[in-house]
Structure formats: C-alpha cells, structure tokens
PDB file of C-alpha atoms in Angstrom:
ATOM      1  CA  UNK D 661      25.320  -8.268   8.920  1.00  0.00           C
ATOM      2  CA  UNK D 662      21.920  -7.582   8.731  1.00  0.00           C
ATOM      3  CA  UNK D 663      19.700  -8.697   5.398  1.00  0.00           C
ATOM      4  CA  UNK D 664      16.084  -8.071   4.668  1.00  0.00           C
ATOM      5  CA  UNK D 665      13.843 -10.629   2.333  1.00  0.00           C
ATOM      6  CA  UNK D 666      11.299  -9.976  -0.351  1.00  0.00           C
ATOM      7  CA  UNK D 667       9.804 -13.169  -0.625  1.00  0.00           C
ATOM      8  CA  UNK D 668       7.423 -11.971  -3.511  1.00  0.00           C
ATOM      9  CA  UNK D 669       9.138 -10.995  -6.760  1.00  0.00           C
ATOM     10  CA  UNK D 670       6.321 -10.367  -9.141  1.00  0.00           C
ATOM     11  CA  UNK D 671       3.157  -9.614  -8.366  1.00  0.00           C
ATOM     12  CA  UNK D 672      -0.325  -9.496 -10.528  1.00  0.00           C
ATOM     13  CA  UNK D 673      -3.212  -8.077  -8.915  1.00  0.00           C
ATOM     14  CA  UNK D 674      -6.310  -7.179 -10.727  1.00  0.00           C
ATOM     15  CA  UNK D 675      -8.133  -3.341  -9.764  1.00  0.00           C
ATOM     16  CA  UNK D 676      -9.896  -3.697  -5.714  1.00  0.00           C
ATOM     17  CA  UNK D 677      -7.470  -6.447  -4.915  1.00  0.00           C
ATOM     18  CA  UNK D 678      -6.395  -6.453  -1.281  1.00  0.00           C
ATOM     19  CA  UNK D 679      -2.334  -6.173  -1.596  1.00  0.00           C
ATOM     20  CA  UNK D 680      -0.222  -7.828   0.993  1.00  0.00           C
ATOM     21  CA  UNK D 681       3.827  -7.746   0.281  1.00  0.00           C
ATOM     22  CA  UNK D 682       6.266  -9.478   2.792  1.00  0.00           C
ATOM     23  CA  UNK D 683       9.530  -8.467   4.317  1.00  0.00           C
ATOM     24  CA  UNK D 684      11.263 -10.179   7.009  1.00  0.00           C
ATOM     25  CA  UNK D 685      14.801  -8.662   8.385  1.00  0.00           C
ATOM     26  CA  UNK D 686      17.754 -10.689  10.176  1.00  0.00           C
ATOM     27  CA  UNK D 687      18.745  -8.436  13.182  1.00  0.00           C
ATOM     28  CA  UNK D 688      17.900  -8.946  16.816  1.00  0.00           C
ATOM     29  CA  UNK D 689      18.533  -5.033  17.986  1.00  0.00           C
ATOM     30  CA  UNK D 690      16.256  -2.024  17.607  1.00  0.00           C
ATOM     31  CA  UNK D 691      15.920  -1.008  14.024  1.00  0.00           C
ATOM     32  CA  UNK D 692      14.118   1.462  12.293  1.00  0.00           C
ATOM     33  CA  UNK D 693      12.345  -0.108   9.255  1.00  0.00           C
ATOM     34  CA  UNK D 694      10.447   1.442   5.645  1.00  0.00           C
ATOM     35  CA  UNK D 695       8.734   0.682   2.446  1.00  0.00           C
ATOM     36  CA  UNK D 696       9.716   2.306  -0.677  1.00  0.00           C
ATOM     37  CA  UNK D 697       7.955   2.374  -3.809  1.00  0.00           C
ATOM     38  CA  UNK D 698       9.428   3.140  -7.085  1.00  0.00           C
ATOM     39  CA  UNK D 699       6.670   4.154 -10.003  1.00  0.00           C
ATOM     40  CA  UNK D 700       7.826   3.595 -13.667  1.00  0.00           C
ATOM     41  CA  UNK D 701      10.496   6.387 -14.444  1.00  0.00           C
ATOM     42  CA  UNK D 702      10.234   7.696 -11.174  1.00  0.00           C
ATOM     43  CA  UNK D 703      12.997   8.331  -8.211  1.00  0.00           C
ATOM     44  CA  UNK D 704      12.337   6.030  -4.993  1.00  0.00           C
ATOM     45  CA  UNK D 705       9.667   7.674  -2.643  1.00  0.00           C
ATOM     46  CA  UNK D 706       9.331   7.020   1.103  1.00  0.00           C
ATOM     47  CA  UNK D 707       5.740   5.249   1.755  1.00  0.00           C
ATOM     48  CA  UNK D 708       5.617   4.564   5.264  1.00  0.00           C
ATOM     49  CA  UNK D 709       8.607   4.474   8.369  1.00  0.00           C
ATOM     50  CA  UNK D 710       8.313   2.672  11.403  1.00  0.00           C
ATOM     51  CA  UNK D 711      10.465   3.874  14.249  1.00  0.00           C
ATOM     52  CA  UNK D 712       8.701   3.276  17.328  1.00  0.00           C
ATOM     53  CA  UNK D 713       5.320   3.175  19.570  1.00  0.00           C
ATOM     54  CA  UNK D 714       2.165   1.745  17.678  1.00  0.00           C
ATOM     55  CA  UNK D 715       3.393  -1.675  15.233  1.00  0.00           C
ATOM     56  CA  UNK D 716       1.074  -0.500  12.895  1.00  0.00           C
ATOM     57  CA  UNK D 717       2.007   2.365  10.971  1.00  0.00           C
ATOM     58  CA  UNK D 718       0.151   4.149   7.797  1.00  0.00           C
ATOM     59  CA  UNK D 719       1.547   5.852   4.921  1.00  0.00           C
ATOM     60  CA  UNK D 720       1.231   7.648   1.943  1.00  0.00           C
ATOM     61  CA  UNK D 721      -1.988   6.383  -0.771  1.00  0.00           C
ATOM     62  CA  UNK D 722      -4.022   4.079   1.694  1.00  0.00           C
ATOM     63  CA  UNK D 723      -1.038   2.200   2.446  1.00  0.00           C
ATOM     64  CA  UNK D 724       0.047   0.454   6.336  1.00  0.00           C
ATOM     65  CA  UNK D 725       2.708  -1.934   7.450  1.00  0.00           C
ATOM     66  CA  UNK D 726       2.628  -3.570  10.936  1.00  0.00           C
ATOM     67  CA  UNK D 727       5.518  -4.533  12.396  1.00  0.00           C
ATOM     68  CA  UNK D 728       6.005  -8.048  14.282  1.00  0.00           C
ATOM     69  CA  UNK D 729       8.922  -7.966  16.389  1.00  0.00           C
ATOM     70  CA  UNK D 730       8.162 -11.648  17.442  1.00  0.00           C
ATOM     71  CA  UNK D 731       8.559 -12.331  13.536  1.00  0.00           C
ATOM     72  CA  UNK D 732      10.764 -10.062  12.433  1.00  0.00           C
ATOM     73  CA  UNK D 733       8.627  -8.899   9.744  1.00  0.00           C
ATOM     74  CA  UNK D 734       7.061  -5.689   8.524  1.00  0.00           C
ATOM     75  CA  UNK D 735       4.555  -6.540   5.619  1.00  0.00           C
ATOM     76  CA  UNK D 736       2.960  -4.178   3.901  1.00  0.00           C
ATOM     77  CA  UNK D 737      -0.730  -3.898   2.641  1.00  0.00           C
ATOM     78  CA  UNK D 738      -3.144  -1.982   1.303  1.00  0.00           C
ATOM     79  CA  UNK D 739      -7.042  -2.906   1.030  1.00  0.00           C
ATOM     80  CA  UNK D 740      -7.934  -2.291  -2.540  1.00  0.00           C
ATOM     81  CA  UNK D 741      -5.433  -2.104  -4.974  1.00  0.00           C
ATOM     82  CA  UNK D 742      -5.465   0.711  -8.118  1.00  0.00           C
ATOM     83  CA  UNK D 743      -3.912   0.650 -11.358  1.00  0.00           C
ATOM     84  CA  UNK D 744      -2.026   3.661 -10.346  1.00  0.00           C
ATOM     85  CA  UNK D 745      -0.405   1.458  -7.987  1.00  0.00           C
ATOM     86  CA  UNK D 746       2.072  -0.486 -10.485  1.00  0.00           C
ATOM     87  CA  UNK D 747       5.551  -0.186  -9.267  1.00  0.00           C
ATOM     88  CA  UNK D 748       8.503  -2.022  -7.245  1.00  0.00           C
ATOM     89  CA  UNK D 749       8.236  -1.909  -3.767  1.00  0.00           C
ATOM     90  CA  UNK D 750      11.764  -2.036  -1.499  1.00  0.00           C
ATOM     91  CA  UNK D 751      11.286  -3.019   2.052  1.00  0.00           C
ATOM     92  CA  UNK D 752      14.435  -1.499   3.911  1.00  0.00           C
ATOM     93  CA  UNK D 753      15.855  -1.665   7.318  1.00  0.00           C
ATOM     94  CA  UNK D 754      18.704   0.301   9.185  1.00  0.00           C
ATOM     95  CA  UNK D 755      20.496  -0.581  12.587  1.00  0.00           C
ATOM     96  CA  UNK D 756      20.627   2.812  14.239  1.00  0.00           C
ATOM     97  CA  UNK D 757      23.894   4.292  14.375  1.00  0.00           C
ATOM     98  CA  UNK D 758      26.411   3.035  12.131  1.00  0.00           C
ATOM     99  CA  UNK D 759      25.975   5.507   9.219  1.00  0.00           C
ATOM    100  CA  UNK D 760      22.582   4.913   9.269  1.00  0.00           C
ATOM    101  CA  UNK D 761      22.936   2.781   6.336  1.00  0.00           C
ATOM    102  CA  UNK D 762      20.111   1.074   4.378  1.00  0.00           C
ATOM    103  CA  UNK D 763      20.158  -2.218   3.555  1.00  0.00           C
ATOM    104  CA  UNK D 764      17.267  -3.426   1.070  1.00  0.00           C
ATOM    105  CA  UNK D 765      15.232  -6.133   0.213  1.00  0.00           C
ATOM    106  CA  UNK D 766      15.587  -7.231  -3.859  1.00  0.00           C
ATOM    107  CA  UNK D 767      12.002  -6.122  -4.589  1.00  0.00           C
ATOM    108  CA  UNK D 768       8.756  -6.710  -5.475  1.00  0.00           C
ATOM    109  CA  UNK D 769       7.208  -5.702  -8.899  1.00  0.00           C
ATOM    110  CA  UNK D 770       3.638  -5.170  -8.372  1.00  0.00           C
ATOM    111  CA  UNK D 771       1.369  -4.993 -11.401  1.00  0.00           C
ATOM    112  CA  UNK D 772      -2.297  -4.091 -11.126  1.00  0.00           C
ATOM    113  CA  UNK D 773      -4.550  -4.712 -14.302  1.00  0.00           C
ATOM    114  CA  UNK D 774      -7.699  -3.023 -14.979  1.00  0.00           C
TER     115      UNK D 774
ATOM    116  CA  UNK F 915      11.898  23.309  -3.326  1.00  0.00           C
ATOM    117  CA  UNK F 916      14.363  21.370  -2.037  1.00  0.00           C
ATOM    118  CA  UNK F 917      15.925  17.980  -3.038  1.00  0.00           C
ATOM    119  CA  UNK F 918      18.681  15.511  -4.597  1.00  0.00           C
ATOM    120  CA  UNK F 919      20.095  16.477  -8.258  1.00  0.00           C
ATOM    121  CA  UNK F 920      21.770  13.820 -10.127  1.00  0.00           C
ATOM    122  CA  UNK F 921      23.192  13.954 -13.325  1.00  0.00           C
ATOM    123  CA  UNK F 922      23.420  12.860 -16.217  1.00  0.00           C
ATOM    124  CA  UNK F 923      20.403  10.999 -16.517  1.00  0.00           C
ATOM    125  CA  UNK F 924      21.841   8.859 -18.935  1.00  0.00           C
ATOM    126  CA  UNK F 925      26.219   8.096 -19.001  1.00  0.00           C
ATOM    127  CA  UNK F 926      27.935   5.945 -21.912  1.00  0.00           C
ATOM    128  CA  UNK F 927      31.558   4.553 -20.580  1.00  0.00           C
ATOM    129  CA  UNK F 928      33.889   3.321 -23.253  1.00  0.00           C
ATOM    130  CA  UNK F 929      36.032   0.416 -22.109  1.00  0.00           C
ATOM    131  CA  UNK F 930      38.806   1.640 -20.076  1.00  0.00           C
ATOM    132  CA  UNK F 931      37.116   4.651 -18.869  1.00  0.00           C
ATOM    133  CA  UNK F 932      36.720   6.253 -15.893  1.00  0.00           C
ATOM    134  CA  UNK F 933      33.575   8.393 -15.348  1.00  0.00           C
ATOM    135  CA  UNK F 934      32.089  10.337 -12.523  1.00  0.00           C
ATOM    136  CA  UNK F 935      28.086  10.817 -11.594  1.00  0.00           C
ATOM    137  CA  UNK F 936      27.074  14.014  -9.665  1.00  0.00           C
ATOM    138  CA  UNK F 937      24.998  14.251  -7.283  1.00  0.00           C
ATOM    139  CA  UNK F 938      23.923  17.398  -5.769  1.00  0.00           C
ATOM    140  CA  UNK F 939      21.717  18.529  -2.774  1.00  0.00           C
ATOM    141  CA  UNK F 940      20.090  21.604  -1.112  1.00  0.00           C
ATOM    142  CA  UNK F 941      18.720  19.638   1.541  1.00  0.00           C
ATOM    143  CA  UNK F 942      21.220  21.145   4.237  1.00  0.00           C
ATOM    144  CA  UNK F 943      21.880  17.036   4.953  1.00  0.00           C
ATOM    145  CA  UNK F 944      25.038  16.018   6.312  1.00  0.00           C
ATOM    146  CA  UNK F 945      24.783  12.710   5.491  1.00  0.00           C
ATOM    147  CA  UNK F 946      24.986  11.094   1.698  1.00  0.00           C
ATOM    148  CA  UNK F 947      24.656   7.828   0.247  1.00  0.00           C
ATOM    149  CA  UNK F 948      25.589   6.077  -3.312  1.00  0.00           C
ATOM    150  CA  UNK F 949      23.553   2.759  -4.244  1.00  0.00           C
ATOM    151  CA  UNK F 950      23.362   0.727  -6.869  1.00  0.00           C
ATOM    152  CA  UNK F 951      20.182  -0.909  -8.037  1.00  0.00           C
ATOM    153  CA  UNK F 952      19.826  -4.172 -10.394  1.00  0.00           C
ATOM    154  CA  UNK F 953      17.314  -5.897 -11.600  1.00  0.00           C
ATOM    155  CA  UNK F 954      16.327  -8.709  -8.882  1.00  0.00           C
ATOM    156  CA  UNK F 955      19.140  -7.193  -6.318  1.00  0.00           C
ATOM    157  CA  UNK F 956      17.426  -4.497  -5.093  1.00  0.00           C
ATOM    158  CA  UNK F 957      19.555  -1.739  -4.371  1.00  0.00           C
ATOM    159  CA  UNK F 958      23.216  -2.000  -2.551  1.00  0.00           C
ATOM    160  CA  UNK F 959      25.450   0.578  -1.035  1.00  0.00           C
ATOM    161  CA  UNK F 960      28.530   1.664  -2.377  1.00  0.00           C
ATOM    162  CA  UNK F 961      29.761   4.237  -0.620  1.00  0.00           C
ATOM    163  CA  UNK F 962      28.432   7.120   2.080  1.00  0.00           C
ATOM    164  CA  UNK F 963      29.361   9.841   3.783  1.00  0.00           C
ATOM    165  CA  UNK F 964      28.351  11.146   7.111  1.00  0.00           C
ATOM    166  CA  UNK F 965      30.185  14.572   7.134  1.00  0.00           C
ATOM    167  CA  UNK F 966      32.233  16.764   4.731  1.00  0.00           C
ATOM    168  CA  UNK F 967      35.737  15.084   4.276  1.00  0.00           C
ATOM    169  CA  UNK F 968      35.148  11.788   5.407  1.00  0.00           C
ATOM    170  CA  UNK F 969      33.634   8.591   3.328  1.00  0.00           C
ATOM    171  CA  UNK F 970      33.132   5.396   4.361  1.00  0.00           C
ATOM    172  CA  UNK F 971      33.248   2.373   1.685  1.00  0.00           C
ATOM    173  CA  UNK F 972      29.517   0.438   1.718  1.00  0.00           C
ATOM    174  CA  UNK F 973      28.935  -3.484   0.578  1.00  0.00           C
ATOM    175  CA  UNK F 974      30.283  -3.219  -3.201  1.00  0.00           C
ATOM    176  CA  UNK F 975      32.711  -0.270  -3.213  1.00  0.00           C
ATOM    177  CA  UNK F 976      35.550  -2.047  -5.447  1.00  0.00           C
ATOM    178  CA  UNK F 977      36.322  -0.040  -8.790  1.00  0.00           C
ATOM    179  CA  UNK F 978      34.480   2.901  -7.353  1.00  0.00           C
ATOM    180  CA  UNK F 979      35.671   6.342  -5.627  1.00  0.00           C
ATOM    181  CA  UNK F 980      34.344   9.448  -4.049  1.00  0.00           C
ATOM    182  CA  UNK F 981      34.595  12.885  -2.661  1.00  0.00           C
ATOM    183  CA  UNK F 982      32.937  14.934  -0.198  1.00  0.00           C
ATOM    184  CA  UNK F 983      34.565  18.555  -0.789  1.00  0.00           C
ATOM    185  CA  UNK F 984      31.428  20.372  -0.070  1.00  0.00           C
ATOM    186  CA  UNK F 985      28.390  19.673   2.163  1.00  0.00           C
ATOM    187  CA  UNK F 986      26.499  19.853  -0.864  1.00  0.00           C
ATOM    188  CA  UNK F 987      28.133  17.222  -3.583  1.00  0.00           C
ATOM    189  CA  UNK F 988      28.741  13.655  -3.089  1.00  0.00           C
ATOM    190  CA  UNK F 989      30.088  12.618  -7.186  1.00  0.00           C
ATOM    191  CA  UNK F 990      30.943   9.237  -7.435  1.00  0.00           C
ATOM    192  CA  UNK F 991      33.781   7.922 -10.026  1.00  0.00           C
ATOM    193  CA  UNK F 992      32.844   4.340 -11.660  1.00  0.00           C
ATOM    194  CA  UNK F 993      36.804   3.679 -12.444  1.00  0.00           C
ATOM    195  CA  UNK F 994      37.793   1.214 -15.514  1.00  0.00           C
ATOM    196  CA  UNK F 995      38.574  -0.690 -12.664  1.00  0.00           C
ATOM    197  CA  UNK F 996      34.461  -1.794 -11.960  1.00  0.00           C
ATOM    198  CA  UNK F 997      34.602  -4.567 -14.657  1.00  0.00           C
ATOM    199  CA  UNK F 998      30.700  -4.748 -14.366  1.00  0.00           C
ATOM    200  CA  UNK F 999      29.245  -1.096 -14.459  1.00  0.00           C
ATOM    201  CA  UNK F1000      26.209  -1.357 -16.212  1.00  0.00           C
ATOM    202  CA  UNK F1001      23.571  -0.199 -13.535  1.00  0.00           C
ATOM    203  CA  UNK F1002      20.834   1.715 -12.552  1.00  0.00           C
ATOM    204  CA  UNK F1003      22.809   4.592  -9.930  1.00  0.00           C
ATOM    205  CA  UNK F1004      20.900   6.338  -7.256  1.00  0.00           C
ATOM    206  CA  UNK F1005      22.452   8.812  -4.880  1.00  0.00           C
ATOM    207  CA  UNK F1006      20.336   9.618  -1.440  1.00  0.00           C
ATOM    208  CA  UNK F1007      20.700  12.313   1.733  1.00  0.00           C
ATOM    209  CA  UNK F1008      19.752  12.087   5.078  1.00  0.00           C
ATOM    210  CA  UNK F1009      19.681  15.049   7.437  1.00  0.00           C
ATOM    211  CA  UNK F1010      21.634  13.584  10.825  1.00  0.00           C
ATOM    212  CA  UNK F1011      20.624  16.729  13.105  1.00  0.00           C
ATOM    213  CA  UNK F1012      18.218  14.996  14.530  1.00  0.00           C
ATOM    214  CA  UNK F1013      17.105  11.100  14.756  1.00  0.00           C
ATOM    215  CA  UNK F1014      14.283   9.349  12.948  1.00  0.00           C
ATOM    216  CA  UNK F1015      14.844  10.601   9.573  1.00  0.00           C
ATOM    217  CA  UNK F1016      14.342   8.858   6.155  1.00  0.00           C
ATOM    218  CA  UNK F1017      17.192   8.904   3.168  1.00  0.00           C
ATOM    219  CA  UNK F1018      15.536  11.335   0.525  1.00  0.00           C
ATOM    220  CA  UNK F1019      17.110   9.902  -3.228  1.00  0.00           C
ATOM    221  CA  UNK F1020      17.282  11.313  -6.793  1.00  0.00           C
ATOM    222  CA  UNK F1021      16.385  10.704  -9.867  1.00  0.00           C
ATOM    223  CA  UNK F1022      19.305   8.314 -10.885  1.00  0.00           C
ATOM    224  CA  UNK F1023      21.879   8.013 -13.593  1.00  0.00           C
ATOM    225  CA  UNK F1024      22.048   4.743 -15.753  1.00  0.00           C
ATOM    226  CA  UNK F1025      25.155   3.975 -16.902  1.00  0.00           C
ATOM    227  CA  UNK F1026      25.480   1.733 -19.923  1.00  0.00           C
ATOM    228  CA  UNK F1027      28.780   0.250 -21.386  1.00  0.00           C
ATOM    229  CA  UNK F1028      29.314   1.160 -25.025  1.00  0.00           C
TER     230      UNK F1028
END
C-alpha cells in the first residue's frame, strides 16, 4: 500500500519567510501527486497537481512543488511567505486506476506571524 | 456554481445511535469519496464510489455504511457500531470522464459524541 510522509508538523514562519514543506510517497509506479491547503474554517482547496511533463509545477498564490522521482518527493515552497498563508497543508498521492483513491500525508500546520 | 454540499455542518450522536451525513453534488462526477480527518492523521478514506450502485469500502470503513442511489448523493451512516466517531467528515467528487482530474471536497460535517 502506498503512504505519503509529512515530515513537518508545525510550522512558524514569520511575514517574507521562504516556505519549504516536505512530502515523500512510498510507491515505485506512475502516480499523480497534489498539495492541499486547508485555511481556518475553510473546505480543502486544490493548490497545485502534478501529473506529468515539467517536475516543477506552480499553483495557486505564488506557490510550486517539484517533483523528484529519484527521491520520491514532491516538496512544496513558496518564496515569501504572508500572513494570509496560515493553514494545514496535505500532500496527497494517488496510483492511477484503482478508484483513484487519495491517500494523504498527516499534515503540516503552517503559521505565519506578522 | 457548481460544487459539493454537505450537511449538517455540525451532528450530535447519542450513544447507541446511528446517524447519516449527506453529501450532495452538481458536479455531474461519477466518482465520490468519504474521508475522515483527525488531528495529526491527516485525512483517511472510508468509503467511495466510482458509479451509481456500486461502493467500495476504503482504509477505515468498520461501523460505517453507504449508498449511491443517485449520481448525485453519496450519505454516509456512522452506525453505533463506530465506537470512536468523533471526527472532522469530509465528502469529495471526482469527474472520471476523462483522466487527470483532482477530487473537489465540501465543507465537512463534525460529528461530536454527546
């Protein structure tokens, strides 16, 4: 079975921070791999997708992921952090076919201070 | 506009109790999803369903049940059997017409033992 892991559980980042969260997935077949952020009362939104062609892929509100198939990681990052950006972050990952199911990571609570 | 309706936002359960969280879309998805999230476990999937009439059980899918009727509804039944329901409930679609699609979620339904 396949598992993804969050290595970072809380994070603290002050305003202009550069942001890097980690995910690393255990499965050696093609997968199709995303970042989800949930904001404070909010319903989980899609912030990036990788699927194929270019490793590094950008999303929604300055953020990118690249994946390393070599490392079997897809971290995500952004370059200057905002306040606005407090939330949890899921890294997810899904062997095609299969039901297409999702399986997360356990998450990453980002907080940025002023 | 389109998207995932769940409700109720908030569900009590007596001991004993069986109780059932809707979820409804107007995505025109065939595919549906049921997770539950904790805090520190990310989220996990309890049941889906890929087309009308048919279910599949997910990871944790003891003391829980489901339907698939109509296209449209996926409501999931947290029997008295689920001896640890207290959770954080959050139904997604896909659309399976065509590949490379993300799973679109709702709002959620927390579900609190009285």
């Amino acid at each position: 079975a396949q598992s993804v892991s969050q290595h970072n559980h809380h994070v603290i980042l002050s305003e202009a921070a550069s942001l890097e969260l980690g995910c690393n997935y255990s499965y050696g077949g093609t997968v199709n791999l995303f970042w989800y952020v949930q904001y404070p009362g909010q319903h989980l939104q899609l912030l990036l997708k990788y699927f194929s062609g270019d490793p590094l892929v950008k999303g929604i509100k300055g953020f990118e992921a690249e994946f390393i198939k070599s490392k079997f990681s897809f971290n995500l990052r952004k370059p200057s952090v905002q306040w606005s950006d407090t939330a949890e972050y899921f890294c997810a990952v899904n062997a095609p076919g299969g039901g297409n199911k999702l399986t997360f990571g356990t998450g990453t609570q980002l907080k940025v201070e002023l | 506009d389109g998207g995932i309706t769940q409700s109720p936002k908030y569900l009590f359960r007596k001991e004993g109790q069986n109780v059932t969280l809707s979820c409804e879309q107007n995505l025109n998805h065939d595919a549906m999803y049921w997770y539950r999230q904790d805090p520190g476990q990310g989220l996990r999937l309890i049941y889906y369903s890929q087309i009308v009439n048919d279910f599949q059980k997910g990871d944790i899918a003891e003391g829980y049940s489901v339907s698939r009727e109509k296209k449209e509804s996926f409501p999931l039944t947290v029997t008295s059997a689920q001896k640890n329901p207290t959770a954080f409930y959050l139904c997604a679609s896909m659309g399976t017409g065509y590949s490379n699609q993300p799973q679109h979620f709702g709002d959620g339904t927390r579900l609190s033992i009285l």
